[in-house]
Amino acid sequence: MQRHPSVRSFSVLVGLENPCLVLSAVLPSPAGGTDLAPRGLSDPHASHFDDRSSLERRKSRIDRAWRGPADGFASFRDTGPSVLLIALGRGLLLSLKVLYIVWPALLLYQVAQAPGAIRNLGWIVASLTRNHILQLLILAFAFTTFLQGVAGFGVPVAVVTPLLVGMGYPPIQAAAAALAGHAWSVSMGDMASSFQALRAVTDLPGHALGLWIATFLGGAGILTAFSVDHIHAGFSGILRWPGPPLILGAVTIGVQWLLAYFDLWIMASFGGGMAGLAVGLWLSRLPRYRGPSRPATLGPKPDEERVRPVPLPPEAERMSFALAFAPYFALVGVVLLPTLVPPVHQALDALRLNVSLPGTESAYGWKTPASTWSLSLLGHPGALLLYAAAIGYVVFRTRGRWP
């Protein structure tokens, strides 16, 4: 066990006799294993099967193609099973940091879903505005971005599609809007788990990497907002209502970029989505956006494209926006607290799990230096999600909303 003066930690030393890297098992042989058979298929003599020299050339190339994997297997055989064990260990430890985010994120979603907080958001939006374009942008763009930032892994589509269908939208249109609306924010989604994995495998500076990703995602975000508008009303809808997709898109990507600039990657996606939600709900209160989005002069849509009115549930089944969003407000708080208060961050970061991994060298001389894998058990984004889920459960339980 290794102890450090500044933190309490426990360490595990992983060491094997004669370690080598498993990737050497798939490297081609320097003796010519990279000269593969498909090149022979483009040989002008390959079709002359009666030419003995052509057949010999083809046979030679096939032999070399087989020799590459065979030499790779021989390399693995010579280095021993420690190659596989160390490589698997590194991959497992890398995945643990991502899974520590994924599982608590799904738990937080279940805490919000169980008392009906998610479906209440659809009812709130439907009661605020009859503008279907604005409704779609709030739910299929801003809300899916928010859910992608918190949970990811298909949760935005699984949540918002039935929500829109329950509000009367055609099923194909609802699914298409949800699929398109969240896709732009995947790289910073799920508490930036994809971004964290990218940093881990590339060792690139987080600040510069985050800014470049947020910048490229910004262009995709604006196009996505207009795509959601187009899915519902076509190009005529974009010409009639250019404001909502432009405003929601600019606010959402702008907040994401600012959070990435300040290295708040775990908040970038869901923070941008939350800002888009707030602006969308504010727009829905303006007189211009409270009426229908389709003018009466255009006539009704075909039945398969029409949004059918659905009555709102009884008042007893509904809850306020503040109560429905309580778990996510808690998440914002528990993320900002250690970020803005250094003593809290130091306290949460005090307990760490450290695993020392030895350096390795393959049969071809490929060296992987020794490293230490470290996980903050109480300060990791996954732990913050668990705190928010616990707070949300307590809030719903004390308000009598927990089933």
XYZ file of C-alpha atoms in Angstrom:
403
model
C 0.000 0.000 0.000
C 1.337 3.420 -0.982
C 0.410 6.534 0.949
C 0.985 10.118 -0.053
C 1.138 13.091 2.307
C -1.612 15.048 0.553
C -4.210 12.363 -0.124
C -5.441 9.107 1.318
C -5.152 6.387 -1.289
C -4.677 2.710 -1.714
C -2.655 1.263 -4.566
C -2.438 -2.021 -6.371
C 0.813 -3.035 -8.067
C 0.329 -5.088 -11.205
C 3.429 -6.942 -12.354
C 4.066 -10.015 -14.465
C 7.261 -11.767 -15.414
C 8.494 -11.031 -18.957
C 5.699 -8.575 -19.902
C 5.166 -7.595 -23.556
C 2.514 -5.663 -25.425
C -0.244 -7.641 -27.106
C -0.440 -5.265 -30.067
C 2.700 -6.871 -31.430
C 0.596 -9.928 -32.198
C -1.082 -8.141 -35.101
C 1.907 -6.256 -36.516
C 2.900 -7.402 -40.017
C 6.196 -9.152 -40.538
C 9.110 -6.956 -41.665
C 9.938 -9.744 -44.117
C 7.109 -8.665 -46.396
C 3.870 -9.381 -44.551
C 2.431 -6.049 -45.607
C 2.422 -7.023 -49.304
C -1.104 -8.446 -49.311
C -2.852 -10.553 -51.907
C -5.465 -7.954 -53.007
C -2.725 -6.141 -54.883
C -2.442 -9.185 -57.100
C -6.066 -8.862 -58.103
C -5.214 -5.688 -59.979
C -2.221 -7.309 -61.709
C -2.777 -7.202 -65.501
C -1.567 -10.804 -65.749
C -3.852 -12.112 -63.019
C -6.607 -13.119 -65.416
C -4.327 -15.284 -67.592
C -4.712 -18.526 -65.693
C -2.937 -20.486 -68.444
C 0.254 -18.501 -67.846
C 2.385 -20.474 -65.402
C 4.475 -17.437 -64.361
C 1.286 -15.522 -63.503
C 0.068 -18.382 -61.318
C 3.422 -18.493 -59.560
C 3.294 -14.766 -58.854
C -0.190 -15.091 -57.396
C 0.875 -18.039 -55.264
C 3.877 -16.071 -53.984
C 1.701 -13.120 -52.982
C -0.825 -15.349 -51.234
C 1.997 -17.008 -49.329
C 3.274 -13.625 -48.169
C -0.247 -12.565 -47.161
C -0.557 -15.630 -44.937
C 2.930 -15.141 -43.542
C 2.062 -11.782 -41.887
C -0.591 -13.167 -39.470
C 1.524 -16.273 -38.936
C 4.537 -14.183 -37.926
C 2.293 -12.116 -35.677
C 1.025 -15.271 -33.973
C 4.599 -16.445 -33.555
C 5.428 -13.121 -31.897
C 2.552 -13.588 -29.464
C 3.662 -17.187 -28.807
C 7.219 -16.084 -28.076
C 6.224 -13.276 -25.687
C 3.895 -15.397 -23.549
C 0.447 -14.879 -21.957
C 1.555 -11.793 -20.031
C 1.065 -9.825 -23.276
C -2.654 -10.460 -23.252
C -3.086 -10.019 -19.511
C -1.438 -6.595 -19.318
C -3.237 -5.312 -22.417
C -6.585 -6.527 -21.082
C -5.815 -4.923 -17.739
C -5.096 -1.563 -19.341
C -8.286 -1.740 -21.399
C -10.366 -2.709 -18.376
C -9.038 0.152 -16.277
C -9.669 2.610 -19.119
C -13.285 1.434 -19.426
C -13.921 1.690 -15.675
C -13.686 5.481 -15.760
C -16.318 5.589 -18.507
C -18.607 3.011 -16.880
C -18.411 4.924 -13.603
C -20.214 7.708 -15.496
C -22.623 5.617 -17.592
C -24.214 3.604 -14.789
C -24.839 6.521 -12.380
C -26.184 8.592 -15.320
C -28.778 5.918 -16.056
C -29.647 5.775 -12.352
C -30.232 9.553 -12.316
C -32.532 9.214 -15.313
C -34.533 6.473 -13.553
C -34.896 8.692 -10.489
C -36.442 11.412 -12.693
C -38.530 8.964 -14.729
C -40.127 7.014 -11.868
C -42.289 9.853 -10.447
C -43.230 11.113 -13.933
C -40.926 14.138 -14.030
C -39.879 13.524 -17.655
C -43.376 13.303 -19.128
C -44.371 16.395 -17.143
C -41.964 18.441 -19.212
C -43.929 17.551 -22.352
C -47.151 18.627 -20.704
C -45.589 21.919 -19.612
C -44.346 22.700 -23.137
C -47.705 21.767 -24.692
C -49.551 24.070 -22.305
C -47.249 27.040 -22.984
C -47.338 27.219 -26.798
C -49.201 25.819 -29.806
C -46.243 26.552 -32.091
C -45.219 23.046 -33.109
C -41.846 24.152 -34.465
C -40.948 25.740 -31.130
C -42.260 22.681 -29.278
C -40.032 20.413 -31.347
C -36.996 22.635 -30.866
C -37.503 22.699 -27.089
C -37.937 18.933 -26.779
C -36.180 17.368 -29.785
C -33.201 19.757 -29.819
C -32.642 21.424 -26.437
C -34.008 18.648 -24.204
C -32.308 15.855 -26.148
C -29.033 17.800 -25.943
C -29.526 18.070 -22.204
C -30.291 14.345 -21.849
C -27.302 13.475 -24.029
C -25.130 15.552 -21.739
C -26.399 13.777 -18.623
C -27.033 10.198 -19.752
C -26.339 9.547 -23.442
C -26.246 6.028 -24.889
C -29.654 6.251 -26.593
C -31.518 7.746 -23.635
C -32.484 11.002 -25.463
C -34.166 9.112 -28.305
C -35.792 6.567 -25.985
C -37.226 9.362 -23.823
C -38.197 12.103 -26.267
C -39.674 9.971 -29.076
C -42.555 8.521 -26.989
C -42.920 11.907 -25.309
C -43.567 13.566 -28.685
C -45.851 10.752 -29.830
C -47.857 11.224 -26.639
C -48.200 14.900 -27.541
C -49.721 13.966 -30.909
C -46.726 14.070 -33.266
C -46.513 11.411 -36.010
C -44.230 8.559 -34.847
C -41.791 8.809 -37.783
C -41.471 12.562 -37.370
C -40.982 12.224 -33.608
C -38.247 9.602 -33.993
C -36.460 11.508 -36.775
C -36.474 14.771 -34.833
C -35.115 13.135 -31.661
C -32.440 11.219 -33.572
C -31.255 14.323 -35.394
C -31.630 16.704 -32.460
C -29.231 15.043 -30.046
C -26.581 13.717 -32.445
C -24.483 16.892 -32.588
C -23.679 16.822 -28.838
C -22.408 13.238 -28.518
C -18.707 14.143 -28.193
C -19.341 16.143 -25.013
C -22.253 13.952 -23.925
C -22.713 11.674 -20.932
C -20.778 13.976 -18.608
C -18.035 14.182 -21.282
C -17.253 10.455 -21.027
C -16.329 10.283 -24.731
C -14.138 13.361 -24.351
C -12.454 11.914 -21.255
C -11.744 8.670 -23.116
C -10.308 10.665 -26.035
C -7.989 12.543 -23.677
C -6.885 9.297 -22.048
C -5.878 7.579 -25.280
C -4.322 10.600 -27.023
C -2.630 12.475 -24.142
C -3.518 15.742 -25.906
C -3.918 18.943 -23.837
C -7.488 19.050 -22.554
C -8.004 22.795 -23.019
C -7.025 22.928 -26.690
C -8.794 19.648 -27.472
C -11.993 20.829 -25.791
C -12.011 24.130 -27.671
C -11.512 22.499 -31.074
C -14.247 19.940 -30.397
C -16.674 22.586 -29.116
C -15.954 24.788 -32.152
C -16.639 22.034 -34.676
C -19.709 20.921 -32.730
C -21.014 24.488 -32.873
C -21.418 24.370 -36.649
C -23.111 21.004 -36.414
C -25.412 22.298 -33.669
C -26.769 25.186 -35.755
C -27.423 22.870 -38.701
C -29.131 20.400 -36.374
C -31.517 23.037 -35.038
C -32.582 23.971 -38.566
C -32.837 20.267 -39.448
C -35.398 19.744 -36.664
C -37.391 22.678 -38.086
C -37.154 21.138 -41.572
C -38.291 17.680 -40.384
C -41.588 19.154 -39.229
C -42.357 21.881 -41.766
C -39.833 21.639 -44.623
C -38.020 24.613 -46.102
C -41.171 26.710 -45.923
C -41.148 26.281 -42.140
C -37.535 27.495 -41.995
C -38.449 30.562 -44.079
C -41.492 31.316 -41.901
C -39.762 30.706 -38.565
C -35.985 31.270 -38.864
C -35.790 32.849 -35.419
C -36.391 29.897 -33.041
C -33.779 27.521 -34.516
C -31.247 30.335 -34.848
C -31.792 31.608 -31.282
C -31.928 28.212 -29.568
C -29.031 26.915 -31.632
C -26.829 29.941 -30.949
C -27.541 29.925 -27.206
C -27.009 26.171 -26.851
C -23.730 25.998 -28.741
C -22.528 29.270 -27.226
C -22.960 28.029 -23.668
C -21.324 24.727 -24.572
C -18.331 26.549 -26.044
C -17.963 28.812 -23.004
C -18.072 25.856 -20.603
C -15.453 24.065 -22.692
C -13.320 27.230 -22.687
C -13.299 27.210 -18.882
C -12.475 23.466 -18.924
C -15.908 22.515 -17.538
C -16.182 19.663 -20.022
C -18.499 17.520 -17.910
C -21.037 20.380 -17.911
C -20.612 21.493 -21.533
C -23.335 19.450 -23.202
C -25.985 19.364 -20.498
C -25.254 23.000 -19.589
C -25.830 24.043 -23.187
C -29.000 21.965 -23.345
C -30.283 23.510 -20.116
C -29.643 27.002 -21.492
C -31.513 26.062 -24.672
C -34.427 24.788 -22.587
C -34.563 28.028 -20.604
C -34.518 30.196 -23.733
C -37.106 27.996 -25.461
C -39.483 28.238 -22.501
C -38.957 32.008 -22.451
C -39.771 32.262 -26.167
C -42.936 30.236 -25.630
C -44.258 33.000 -23.359
C -43.915 35.684 -26.046
C -47.162 36.473 -27.915
C -45.507 35.896 -31.305
C -44.744 32.255 -30.500
C -47.878 31.234 -28.599
C -50.067 30.685 -31.646
C -49.911 27.939 -34.290
C -46.803 27.749 -36.442
C -48.753 26.927 -39.626
C -50.853 29.797 -41.033
C -54.489 29.033 -41.803
C -53.978 30.127 -45.423
C -51.909 26.988 -46.098
C -54.717 24.644 -45.130
C -54.404 21.495 -43.027
C -51.553 19.033 -43.431
C -52.098 15.472 -44.701
C -53.307 13.113 -42.004
C -49.999 11.244 -41.751
C -48.112 14.515 -41.076
C -50.632 16.222 -38.822
C -50.029 16.811 -35.108
C -53.176 15.610 -33.378
C -54.309 17.478 -30.247
C -54.035 15.472 -27.035
C -55.843 16.538 -23.832
C -53.651 17.382 -20.847
C -53.815 15.082 -17.805
C -55.596 16.046 -14.582
C -53.958 18.658 -12.414
C -53.226 16.085 -9.703
C -50.841 14.199 -12.022
C -48.891 17.275 -13.028
C -45.961 18.945 -11.276
C -44.192 22.246 -11.641
C -41.112 22.636 -13.806
C -38.953 23.302 -10.729
C -40.048 20.062 -9.069
C -39.768 17.999 -12.257
C -36.218 19.256 -12.799
C -35.119 18.892 -9.165
C -32.600 16.051 -9.815
C -30.961 18.021 -12.610
C -30.856 21.252 -10.632
C -29.139 19.192 -7.942
C -26.646 17.942 -10.538
C -25.741 21.490 -11.525
C -25.178 22.320 -7.867
C -22.999 19.322 -7.050
C -20.892 19.936 -10.171
C -20.414 23.658 -9.534
C -19.662 23.314 -5.816
C -16.312 21.468 -6.103
C -15.455 23.465 -9.216
C -15.848 26.855 -7.534
C -14.823 25.910 -3.977
C -11.292 24.404 -3.956
C -11.502 22.953 -0.393
C -14.543 20.906 -1.418
C -12.688 19.642 -4.484
C -9.679 18.680 -2.372
C -11.868 16.855 0.135
C -13.664 14.852 -2.558
C -10.374 14.110 -4.304
C -8.709 12.825 -1.135
C -9.677 9.172 -1.590
C -8.180 7.685 -4.744
C -7.650 4.241 -6.179
C -4.224 3.908 -7.813
C -3.033 1.011 -9.961
C 0.634 0.908 -10.990
C 1.170 -0.665 -14.397
C 4.665 -1.811 -15.448
C 6.325 -0.846 -18.692
C 6.236 -3.363 -21.508
C 8.275 -4.145 -24.602
C 7.149 -6.236 -27.558
C 9.177 -8.697 -29.593
C 9.622 -5.947 -32.226
C 10.932 -3.485 -29.654
C 7.707 -1.474 -29.230
C 7.877 0.018 -25.738
C 5.034 1.150 -23.530
C 6.266 3.122 -20.510
C 5.168 2.348 -16.974
C 2.195 4.370 -15.778
C -0.172 4.814 -12.849
C -3.926 4.617 -13.386
C -5.786 6.739 -10.849
C -9.494 7.135 -10.032
C -10.990 9.659 -7.621
C -13.692 7.643 -5.879
C -15.608 10.609 -4.433
C -14.763 13.380 -6.919
C -15.253 11.561 -10.230
C -18.200 12.731 -12.399
C -19.871 9.390 -11.705
C -19.825 10.123 -7.980
C -21.381 13.557 -8.632
C -24.185 11.858 -10.558
C -24.809 9.549 -7.591
C -25.065 12.551 -5.248
C -27.591 14.223 -7.588
C -29.636 11.019 -7.845
C -29.759 10.745 -4.050
C -30.878 14.383 -3.697
C -33.557 13.919 -6.356
C -34.876 10.809 -4.625
C -35.111 12.665 -1.296
C -36.946 15.609 -2.928
C -39.542 13.403 -4.650
C -39.941 11.279 -1.532
C -40.538 14.258 0.772
C -43.025 15.810 -1.710
C -45.015 12.578 -1.892
C -44.248 12.017 -5.585
C -42.187 8.853 -5.334
C -44.233 5.806 -6.466
